[in-house]
PDB file of C-alpha atoms and ligand atoms in Angstrom:
ATOM      1  CA  MET A1224     -61.516 -11.983  24.740  1.00 50.00           C
ATOM      2  CA  ALA A1225     -58.528 -14.620  24.837  1.00 71.00           C
ATOM      3  CA  ALA A1226     -56.586 -12.097  22.460  1.00 91.00           C
ATOM      4  CA  ILE A1227     -56.381  -9.409  25.822  1.00 95.00           C
ATOM      5  CA  GLU A1228     -55.515 -12.205  27.872  1.00 95.00           C
ATOM      6  CA  GLY A1229     -52.998 -13.545  25.746  1.00 95.00           C
ATOM      7  CA  PHE A1230     -51.521  -9.936  25.513  1.00 96.00           C
ATOM      8  CA  MET A1231     -51.814  -9.393  28.528  1.00 97.00           C
ATOM      9  CA  GLU A1232     -50.204 -12.255  29.508  1.00 97.00           C
ATOM     10  CA  ALA A1233     -47.347 -11.605  27.072  1.00 97.00           C
ATOM     11  CA  MET A1234     -46.860  -8.133  28.912  1.00 97.00           C
ATOM     12  CA  ALA A1235     -46.967  -9.550  32.309  1.00 96.00           C
ATOM     13  CA  GLU A1236     -44.326 -12.410  31.119  1.00 97.00           C
ATOM     14  CA  ARG A1237     -42.104 -10.153  28.906  1.00 98.00           C
ATOM     15  CA  HIS A1238     -38.313  -8.871  31.165  1.00 98.00           C
ATOM     16  CA  ALA A1239     -35.486  -7.179  30.178  1.00 98.00           C
ATOM     17  CA  CYS A1240     -33.456 -10.640  29.799  1.00 98.00           C
ATOM     18  CA  LYS A1241     -30.083 -10.364  30.802  1.00 98.00           C
ATOM     19  CA  ARG A1242     -28.767 -13.920  30.779  1.00 98.00           C
ATOM     20  CA  PHE A1243     -29.842 -15.885  27.838  1.00 98.00           C
ATOM     21  CA  ASP A1244     -29.559 -19.709  26.856  1.00 98.00           C
ATOM     22  CA  GLU A1245     -27.032 -19.899  24.200  1.00 97.00           C
ATOM     23  CA  SER A1246     -28.066 -23.418  23.557  1.00 98.00           C
ATOM     24  CA  LYS A1247     -31.643 -22.258  22.188  1.00 98.00           C
ATOM     25  CA  LYS A1248     -32.208 -21.297  18.660  1.00 98.00           C
ATOM     26  CA  ILE A1249     -35.497 -18.803  17.690  1.00 98.00           C
ATOM     27  CA  PRO A1250     -37.032 -20.767  14.908  1.00 98.00           C
ATOM     28  CA  GLU A1251     -35.917 -19.338  11.119  1.00 98.00           C
ATOM     29  CA  ALA A1252     -40.195 -18.557  10.879  1.00 98.00           C
ATOM     30  CA  GLN A1253     -40.893 -16.891  14.414  1.00 98.00           C
ATOM     31  CA  LEU A1254     -37.246 -14.614  13.530  1.00 98.00           C
ATOM     32  CA  ARG A1255     -39.347 -13.469  10.486  1.00 98.00           C
ATOM     33  CA  THR A1256     -42.611 -12.977  12.487  1.00 98.00           C
ATOM     34  CA  LEU A1257     -40.589 -10.438  15.038  1.00 98.00           C
ATOM     35  CA  LEU A1258     -39.378  -8.568  11.921  1.00 98.00           C
ATOM     36  CA  GLU A1259     -42.828  -8.572  10.348  1.00 98.00           C
ATOM     37  CA  ILE A1260     -44.348  -7.344  13.617  1.00 98.00           C
ATOM     38  CA  GLY A1261     -42.054  -4.449  13.650  1.00 98.00           C
ATOM     39  CA  ARG A1262     -43.035  -3.800   9.819  1.00 98.00           C
ATOM     40  CA  LEU A1263     -46.730  -3.995  10.522  1.00 98.00           C
ATOM     41  CA  SER A1264     -45.923  -0.984  13.099  1.00 98.00           C
ATOM     42  CA  PRO A1265     -47.438   2.727  12.980  1.00 98.00           C
ATOM     43  CA  SER A1266     -45.496   5.401  12.555  1.00 98.00           C
ATOM     44  CA  SER A1267     -45.466   9.291  12.121  1.00 97.00           C
ATOM     45  CA  PHE A1268     -46.727  10.440   8.996  1.00 96.00           C
ATOM     46  CA  GLY A1269     -46.764   6.647   8.171  1.00 96.00           C
ATOM     47  CA  MET A1270     -42.702   7.248   7.342  1.00 97.00           C
ATOM     48  CA  GLU A1271     -41.493   3.673   8.635  1.00 98.00           C
ATOM     49  CA  PRO A1272     -38.081   5.149   9.175  1.00 98.00           C
ATOM     50  CA  TRP A1273     -36.994   2.141  10.619  1.00 98.00           C
ATOM     51  CA  ARG A1274     -34.134  -0.852   9.278  1.00 98.00           C
ATOM     52  CA  PHE A1275     -33.306  -3.852  10.705  1.00 98.00           C
ATOM     53  CA  LEU A1276     -29.897  -5.580  10.711  1.00 98.00           C
ATOM     54  CA  VAL A1277     -29.821  -9.327  11.781  1.00 98.00           C
ATOM     55  CA  ILE A1278     -26.545  -9.302  13.108  1.00 98.00           C
ATOM     56  CA  ARG A1279     -25.774 -13.421  12.694  1.00 97.00           C
ATOM     57  CA  ASP A1280     -21.853 -12.994  11.685  1.00 98.00           C
ATOM     58  CA  LYS A1281     -20.460 -13.877  15.283  1.00 97.00           C
ATOM     59  CA  GLU A1282     -16.907 -12.199  15.153  1.00 98.00           C
ATOM     60  CA  LEU A1283     -18.843  -8.791  14.119  1.00 98.00           C
ATOM     61  CA  LYS A1284     -21.378  -9.897  17.682  1.00 98.00           C
ATOM     62  CA  GLU A1285     -17.990 -10.636  19.647  1.00 98.00           C
ATOM     63  CA  LYS A1286     -16.432  -7.315  18.194  1.00 98.00           C
ATOM     64  CA  LEU A1287     -19.765  -5.315  19.004  1.00 98.00           C
ATOM     65  CA  ARG A1288     -20.120  -6.713  22.600  1.00 98.00           C
ATOM     66  CA  PRO A1289     -17.376  -4.371  24.472  1.00 98.00           C
ATOM     67  CA  LEU A1290     -18.662  -1.680  22.531  1.00 98.00           C
ATOM     68  CA  CYS A1291     -22.418  -2.287  24.515  1.00 98.00           C
ATOM     69  CA  TRP A1292     -20.938  -1.961  28.003  1.00 98.00           C
ATOM     70  CA  ASN A1293     -19.935  -5.375  27.418  1.00 98.00           C
ATOM     71  CA  GLN A1294     -23.432  -6.848  27.880  1.00 98.00           C
ATOM     72  CA  PRO A1295     -23.283 -10.634  27.730  1.00 98.00           C
ATOM     73  CA  GLN A1296     -26.699 -10.700  25.852  1.00 98.00           C
ATOM     74  CA  ILE A1297     -25.089  -9.452  22.638  1.00 98.00           C
ATOM     75  CA  THR A1298     -22.840 -12.524  22.500  1.00 98.00           C
ATOM     76  CA  GLU A1299     -25.110 -14.941  24.056  1.00 98.00           C
ATOM     77  CA  CYS A1300     -28.266 -14.399  22.732  1.00 98.00           C
ATOM     78  CA  SER A1301     -29.914 -16.216  19.605  1.00 98.00           C
ATOM     79  CA  GLU A1302     -31.143 -13.599  17.453  1.00 98.00           C
ATOM     80  CA  LEU A1303     -29.390  -9.888  17.749  1.00 98.00           C
ATOM     81  CA  VAL A1304     -31.016  -7.243  15.630  1.00 99.00           C
ATOM     82  CA  VAL A1305     -30.049  -3.813  15.164  1.00 99.00           C
ATOM     83  CA  ILE A1306     -32.297  -0.735  14.761  1.00 99.00           C
ATOM     84  CA  LYS A1307     -31.696   1.933  12.356  1.00 98.00           C
ATOM     85  CA  ALA A1308     -33.293   5.015  12.089  1.00 98.00           C
ATOM     86  CA  LEU A1309     -33.574   7.228   8.976  1.00 98.00           C
ATOM     87  CA  VAL A1310     -32.578  10.584   8.882  1.00 97.00           C
ATOM     88  CA  GLY A1311     -30.874  11.934   5.969  1.00 96.00           C
ATOM     89  CA  PRO A1312     -34.075  10.741   3.610  1.00 97.00           C
ATOM     90  CA  LEU A1313     -36.738  12.395   6.112  1.00 96.00           C
ATOM     91  CA  ALA A1314     -34.940  15.929   5.203  1.00 94.00           C
ATOM     92  CA  PRO A1315     -37.917  18.519   3.956  1.00 91.00           C
ATOM     93  CA  GLY A1316     -38.869  18.148   0.049  1.00 90.00           C
ATOM     94  CA  SER A1317     -36.497  15.007  -0.176  1.00 94.00           C
ATOM     95  CA  ALA A1318     -38.298  12.260  -2.503  1.00 96.00           C
ATOM     96  CA  TYR A1319     -38.576   9.707   0.482  1.00 97.00           C
ATOM     97  CA  PRO A1320     -41.439  11.306   2.215  1.00 95.00           C
ATOM     98  CA  ARG A1321     -42.977  11.995  -1.119  1.00 94.00           C
ATOM     99  CA  ASN A1322     -42.646   7.992  -2.597  1.00 96.00           C
ATOM    100  CA  MET A1323     -43.755   7.325   1.093  1.00 96.00           C
ATOM    101  CA  LEU A1324     -47.019   9.549   1.087  1.00 94.00           C
ATOM    102  CA  SER A1325     -48.035   8.994  -2.449  1.00 94.00           C
ATOM    103  CA  ARG A1326     -48.701   5.624  -1.765  1.00 93.00           C
ATOM    104  CA  ARG A1327     -52.103   6.612  -0.293  1.00 88.00           C
ATOM    105  CA  ASP A1328     -55.560   6.210  -2.285  1.00 91.00           C
ATOM    106  CA  LEU A1329     -56.188   9.959  -2.528  1.00 91.00           C
ATOM    107  CA  PRO A1330     -56.730  12.496  -4.518  1.00 93.00           C
ATOM    108  CA  ARG A1331     -53.652  14.340  -6.103  1.00 93.00           C
ATOM    109  CA  GLU A1332     -54.349  17.649  -4.444  1.00 94.00           C
ATOM    110  CA  LYS A1333     -54.843  16.130  -0.854  1.00 94.00           C
ATOM    111  CA  ILE A1334     -51.663  13.932  -1.845  1.00 94.00           C
ATOM    112  CA  GLU A1335     -50.393  17.612  -2.340  1.00 93.00           C
ATOM    113  CA  ALA A1336     -51.946  18.900   0.604  1.00 94.00           C
ATOM    114  CA  TYR A1337     -49.847  15.827   2.714  1.00 92.00           C
ATOM    115  CA  PHE A1338     -46.301  17.063   1.439  1.00 93.00           C
ATOM    116  CA  LYS A1339     -47.088  20.667   2.465  1.00 94.00           C
ATOM    117  CA  LYS A1340     -47.972  19.031   5.812  1.00 95.00           C
ATOM    118  CA  TYR A1341     -44.784  16.478   6.023  1.00 95.00           C
ATOM    119  CA  ASP A1342     -42.606  20.171   5.023  1.00 94.00           C
ATOM    120  CA  ASP A1343     -43.617  22.155   7.491  1.00 95.00           C
ATOM    121  CA  PHE A1344     -43.689  19.851  10.374  1.00 94.00           C
ATOM    122  CA  SER A1345     -40.345  18.114   9.216  1.00 93.00           C
ATOM    123  CA  ALA A1346     -38.788  21.949   8.734  1.00 92.00           C
ATOM    124  CA  GLU A1347     -39.601  22.298  12.033  1.00 92.00           C
ATOM    125  CA  ARG A1348     -38.195  19.592  13.623  1.00 88.00           C
ATOM    126  CA  PHE A1349     -34.828  19.839  11.165  1.00 85.00           C
ATOM    127  CA  GLY A1350     -34.496  23.274  12.160  1.00 85.00           C
ATOM    128  CA  ARG A1351     -34.412  22.537  15.892  1.00 87.00           C
ATOM    129  CA  GLY A1352     -31.975  19.584  14.972  1.00 89.00           C
ATOM    130  CA  GLU A1353     -34.725  17.268  15.811  1.00 94.00           C
ATOM    131  CA  LEU A1354     -35.094  15.312  13.186  1.00 95.00           C
ATOM    132  CA  ALA A1355     -33.286  11.980  14.033  1.00 96.00           C
ATOM    133  CA  CYS A1356     -34.796  12.126  17.200  1.00 96.00           C
ATOM    134  CA  TRP A1357     -38.167  11.934  15.688  1.00 97.00           C
ATOM    135  CA  SER A1358     -37.051   9.059  13.703  1.00 97.00           C
ATOM    136  CA  VAL A1359     -35.771   7.249  16.750  1.00 98.00           C
ATOM    137  CA  LYS A1360     -38.850   7.812  18.414  1.00 98.00           C
ATOM    138  CA  GLN A1361     -40.654   5.872  15.378  1.00 98.00           C
ATOM    139  CA  CYS A1362     -38.306   2.767  15.683  1.00 98.00           C
ATOM    140  CA  TYR A1363     -39.307   2.541  19.489  1.00 98.00           C
ATOM    141  CA  ILE A1364     -42.523   1.891  19.132  1.00 98.00           C
ATOM    142  CA  ALA A1365     -41.787  -0.688  16.601  1.00 98.00           C
ATOM    143  CA  ALA A1366     -39.464  -1.808  19.325  1.00 98.00           C
ATOM    144  CA  GLY A1367     -41.944  -2.220  22.154  1.00 98.00           C
ATOM    145  CA  ASN A1368     -44.082  -4.172  19.733  1.00 98.00           C
ATOM    146  CA  MET A1369     -41.485  -6.473  18.434  1.00 98.00           C
ATOM    147  CA  MET A1370     -40.784  -7.313  22.226  1.00 98.00           C
ATOM    148  CA  THR A1371     -44.434  -8.283  23.325  1.00 98.00           C
ATOM    149  CA  GLY A1372     -44.422 -10.027  20.244  1.00 98.00           C
ATOM    150  CA  ALA A1373     -41.660 -12.186  21.121  1.00 98.00           C
ATOM    151  CA  MET A1374     -43.279 -12.845  24.607  1.00 98.00           C
ATOM    152  CA  ALA A1375     -46.178 -14.337  22.860  1.00 97.00           C
ATOM    153  CA  MET A1376     -44.268 -16.389  21.285  1.00 98.00           C
ATOM    154  CA  GLY A1377     -42.582 -17.506  24.030  1.00 98.00           C
ATOM    155  CA  ILE A1378     -39.162 -15.623  23.371  1.00 98.00           C
ATOM    156  CA  ASP A1379     -37.198 -13.302  25.543  1.00 98.00           C
ATOM    157  CA  SER A1380     -35.530 -10.202  24.724  1.00 98.00           C
ATOM    158  CA  CYS A1381     -33.418  -7.304  25.871  1.00 98.00           C
ATOM    159  CA  ALA A1382     -33.769  -3.979  24.898  1.00 98.00           C
ATOM    160  CA  ILE A1383     -30.197  -2.631  24.834  1.00 98.00           C
ATOM    161  CA  GLU A1384     -29.150   1.000  24.308  1.00 98.00           C
ATOM    162  CA  GLY A1385     -25.624   0.827  26.747  1.00 98.00           C
ATOM    163  CA  PHE A1386     -23.911   1.328  23.901  1.00 98.00           C
ATOM    164  CA  GLU A1387     -21.329   3.737  22.632  1.00 98.00           C
ATOM    165  CA  LYS A1388     -22.875   4.965  19.604  1.00 98.00           C
ATOM    166  CA  GLU A1389     -20.207   6.448  17.586  1.00 98.00           C
ATOM    167  CA  LYS A1390     -18.129   3.619  17.890  1.00 98.00           C
ATOM    168  CA  VAL A1391     -21.271   1.273  16.898  1.00 98.00           C
ATOM    169  CA  GLU A1392     -22.086   3.059  13.953  1.00 98.00           C
ATOM    170  CA  ALA A1393     -18.502   3.072  12.827  1.00 98.00           C
ATOM    171  CA  LEU A1394     -18.023  -0.589  13.218  1.00 98.00           C
ATOM    172  CA  LEU A1395     -21.433  -1.313  11.975  1.00 98.00           C
ATOM    173  CA  LYS A1396     -20.260   0.943   8.738  1.00 98.00           C
ATOM    174  CA  MET A1397     -23.502   3.209   9.006  1.00 98.00           C
ATOM    175  CA  ASP A1398     -23.835   6.352   6.687  1.00 98.00           C
ATOM    176  CA  VAL A1399     -24.391   8.620   9.221  1.00 97.00           C
ATOM    177  CA  ALA A1400     -25.737  11.141   7.155  1.00 95.00           C
ATOM    178  CA  LYS A1401     -28.289   8.788   5.807  1.00 97.00           C
ATOM    179  CA  GLU A1402     -29.080   6.832   9.292  1.00 98.00           C
ATOM    180  CA  THR A1403     -28.546   6.637  12.923  1.00 98.00           C
ATOM    181  CA  LEU A1404     -28.961   3.750  15.575  1.00 98.00           C
ATOM    182  CA  ALA A1405     -31.531   4.197  17.445  1.00 98.00           C
ATOM    183  CA  LEU A1406     -31.578   0.427  19.464  1.00 98.00           C
ATOM    184  CA  ILE A1407     -30.317  -3.258  19.581  1.00 98.00           C
ATOM    185  CA  ILE A1408     -32.891  -5.771  20.725  1.00 99.00           C
ATOM    186  CA  ALA A1409     -31.640  -9.316  22.128  1.00 98.00           C
ATOM    187  CA  PHE A1410     -33.345 -11.843  21.071  1.00 98.00           C
ATOM    188  CA  GLY A1411     -33.622 -15.331  22.410  1.00 98.00           C
ATOM    189  CA  TYR A1412     -34.651 -17.805  25.492  1.00 98.00           C
ATOM    190  CA  ARG A1413     -34.002 -16.845  29.262  1.00 98.00           C
ATOM    191  CA  LEU A1414     -31.284 -19.366  31.104  1.00 97.00           C
ATOM    192  CA  LYS A1415     -32.971 -18.569  34.739  1.00 94.00           C
ATOM    193  CA  GLU A1416     -36.560 -17.123  35.913  1.00 96.00           C
ATOM    194  CA  PRO A1417     -36.262 -13.061  36.157  1.00 96.00           C
ATOM    195  CA  PRO A1418     -36.649 -11.053  39.702  1.00 95.00           C
ATOM    196  CA  ALA A1419     -39.755  -9.861  40.735  1.00 95.00           C
ATOM    197  CA  ARG A1420     -41.268  -7.160  38.346  1.00 94.00           C
ATOM    198  CA  VAL A1421     -41.389  -3.630  39.990  1.00 96.00           C
ATOM    199  CA  ARG A1422     -43.538  -0.924  38.668  1.00 97.00           C
ATOM    200  CA  LEU A1423     -44.940   2.477  39.750  1.00 98.00           C
ATOM    201  CA  PRO A1424     -48.551   1.873  41.026  1.00 98.00           C
ATOM    202  CA  PHE A1425     -51.299   2.596  38.552  1.00 98.00           C
ATOM    203  CA  ASP A1426     -52.744   5.377  40.406  1.00 98.00           C
ATOM    204  CA  GLU A1427     -49.194   7.358  40.659  1.00 98.00           C
ATOM    205  CA  ILE A1428     -48.966   7.169  36.893  1.00 98.00           C
ATOM    206  CA  VAL A1429     -52.609   7.554  35.294  1.00 98.00           C
ATOM    207  CA  SER A1430     -54.607  10.976  36.153  1.00 98.00           C
ATOM    208  CA  PHE A1431     -57.900  12.026  34.385  1.00 98.00           C
ATOM    209  CA  ARG A1432     -59.797  15.410  34.221  1.00 96.00           C
TER     210      ARG A1432
HETATM  211  C1  FMN B 349     -34.739   1.794  25.641  1.00 97.68           C
HETATM  212  C2  FMN B 349     -34.475   0.959  26.728  1.00 97.68           C
HETATM  213  C3  FMN B 349     -32.937   0.388  26.342  1.00 97.68           C
HETATM  214  C4  FMN B 349     -32.825  -0.504  27.498  1.00 97.68           C
HETATM  215  N1  FMN B 349     -31.216  -0.996  27.527  1.00 97.68           N
HETATM  216  C5  FMN B 349     -31.156  -1.748  28.483  1.00 97.68           C
HETATM  217  C6  FMN B 349     -29.733  -2.344  28.354  1.00 97.68           C
HETATM  218  O1  FMN B 349     -28.840  -1.240  27.658  1.00 97.68           O
HETATM  219  N2  FMN B 349     -29.159  -3.149  29.141  1.00 97.68           N
HETATM  220  C7  FMN B 349     -29.944  -4.009  29.921  1.00 97.68           C
HETATM  221  O2  FMN B 349     -29.565  -4.708  30.692  1.00 97.68           O
HETATM  222  N3  FMN B 349     -31.340  -3.080  30.160  1.00 97.68           N
HETATM  223  C8  FMN B 349     -31.613  -2.565  28.777  1.00 97.68           C
HETATM  224  N4  FMN B 349     -33.141  -2.043  29.049  1.00 97.68           N
HETATM  225  C9  FMN B 349     -34.156  -2.952  30.061  1.00 97.68           C
HETATM  226  C10 FMN B 349     -34.820  -1.950  31.240  1.00 97.68           C
HETATM  227  O3  FMN B 349     -33.390  -1.940  31.926  1.00 97.68           O
HETATM  228  C11 FMN B 349     -35.742  -2.596  31.475  1.00 97.68           C
HETATM  229  O4  FMN B 349     -36.754  -2.778  30.904  1.00 97.68           O
HETATM  230  C12 FMN B 349     -36.474  -1.785  32.325  1.00 97.68           C
HETATM  231  O5  FMN B 349     -35.068  -2.179  34.094  1.00 97.68           O
HETATM  232  C13 FMN B 349     -37.954  -2.459  33.523  1.00 97.68           C
HETATM  233  O6  FMN B 349     -37.612  -4.450  33.724  1.00 97.68           O
HETATM  234  P1  FMN B 349     -38.218  -5.248  32.981  1.00 97.68           P
HETATM  235  O7  FMN B 349     -38.366  -4.975  31.294  1.00 97.68           O
HETATM  236  O8  FMN B 349     -37.474  -6.588  33.280  1.00 97.68           O
HETATM  237  O9  FMN B 349     -39.826  -5.148  33.334  1.00 97.68           O
HETATM  238  C14 FMN B 349     -33.432  -0.772  28.320  1.00 97.68           C
HETATM  239  C15 FMN B 349     -35.044  -0.712  28.777  1.00 97.68           C
HETATM  240  C16 FMN B 349     -35.133   0.109  27.304  1.00 97.68           C
HETATM  241  C17 FMN B 349     -36.656   0.357  27.227  1.00 97.68           C
END
C-alpha cells in the first residue's frame, strides 16, 4: 500500500523541469540508482538495447546545447544522460540477439525456437526499415522508469528530444551503423515550482469493451 502511494506521489510530482538549480548536485549513489532503474527496465525479447552515456565534460555540454535547440537544461542540470539505442547488433542472425537469448535457463530446443522467432520478428521490422525505431521504443520505457524513479528520490528531470539528431550523433562520435540517438534526459533539482499539470480527463483516454 505504502509503495503505491509513494509511486503515485512521484507520478504526480514529476514534471518536465525547464530550469535546474545549478548549485545542487545529485549524490553519486542516487545517480547510480537512476542508471540501475534503467538497467532493470523491461525490453522486447529482453534485448536491453539501451546504452547510457553520462556526459560530465563541461565543454562537451556547452557544444551540445546549441544542437539541442539551445535548451538551458543541457548545461544547467546536475547530470545529463544520453540514451543510445543499439541498431546494427539487433539485425536478424547477428551474434548479439543470440547471446542475449542464450542467457535464459531453457532447454536448447526452446532457445533455438527463440532464435527463429526473433529472426522472423526482426527481419520483418528490418525489412520495413523499422529496426532502429523498435530499439528506440525500448529505450523510452527505460527513460520513463528513470524519470519516475528519479522523482521518488526527489530528483527532477526533463526528457529532451528537441535536438538535431545527426549533429548530436556526430559530436558524440557515435557509430551510427551500430547505434542511434534515442533520447537525452537532464536530471537535477528544480529552480522554481512547475506550472499546474495539464492532462486529458481519464474518461477521454480510457475505454473498456
Ligand atoms: C520523449 C519526450 C521528449 C521531450 N522533449 C522535450 C524537450 O526537448 N524539451 C522540453 O522542454 N521538454 C521536452 N519534453 C517534455 C514534455 O513537453 C512534457 O513531458 C509534456 O509537456 C508534459 O508535461 P509534464 O511532463 O510537465 O507533465 C519531452 C517529453 C518526452 C516524453
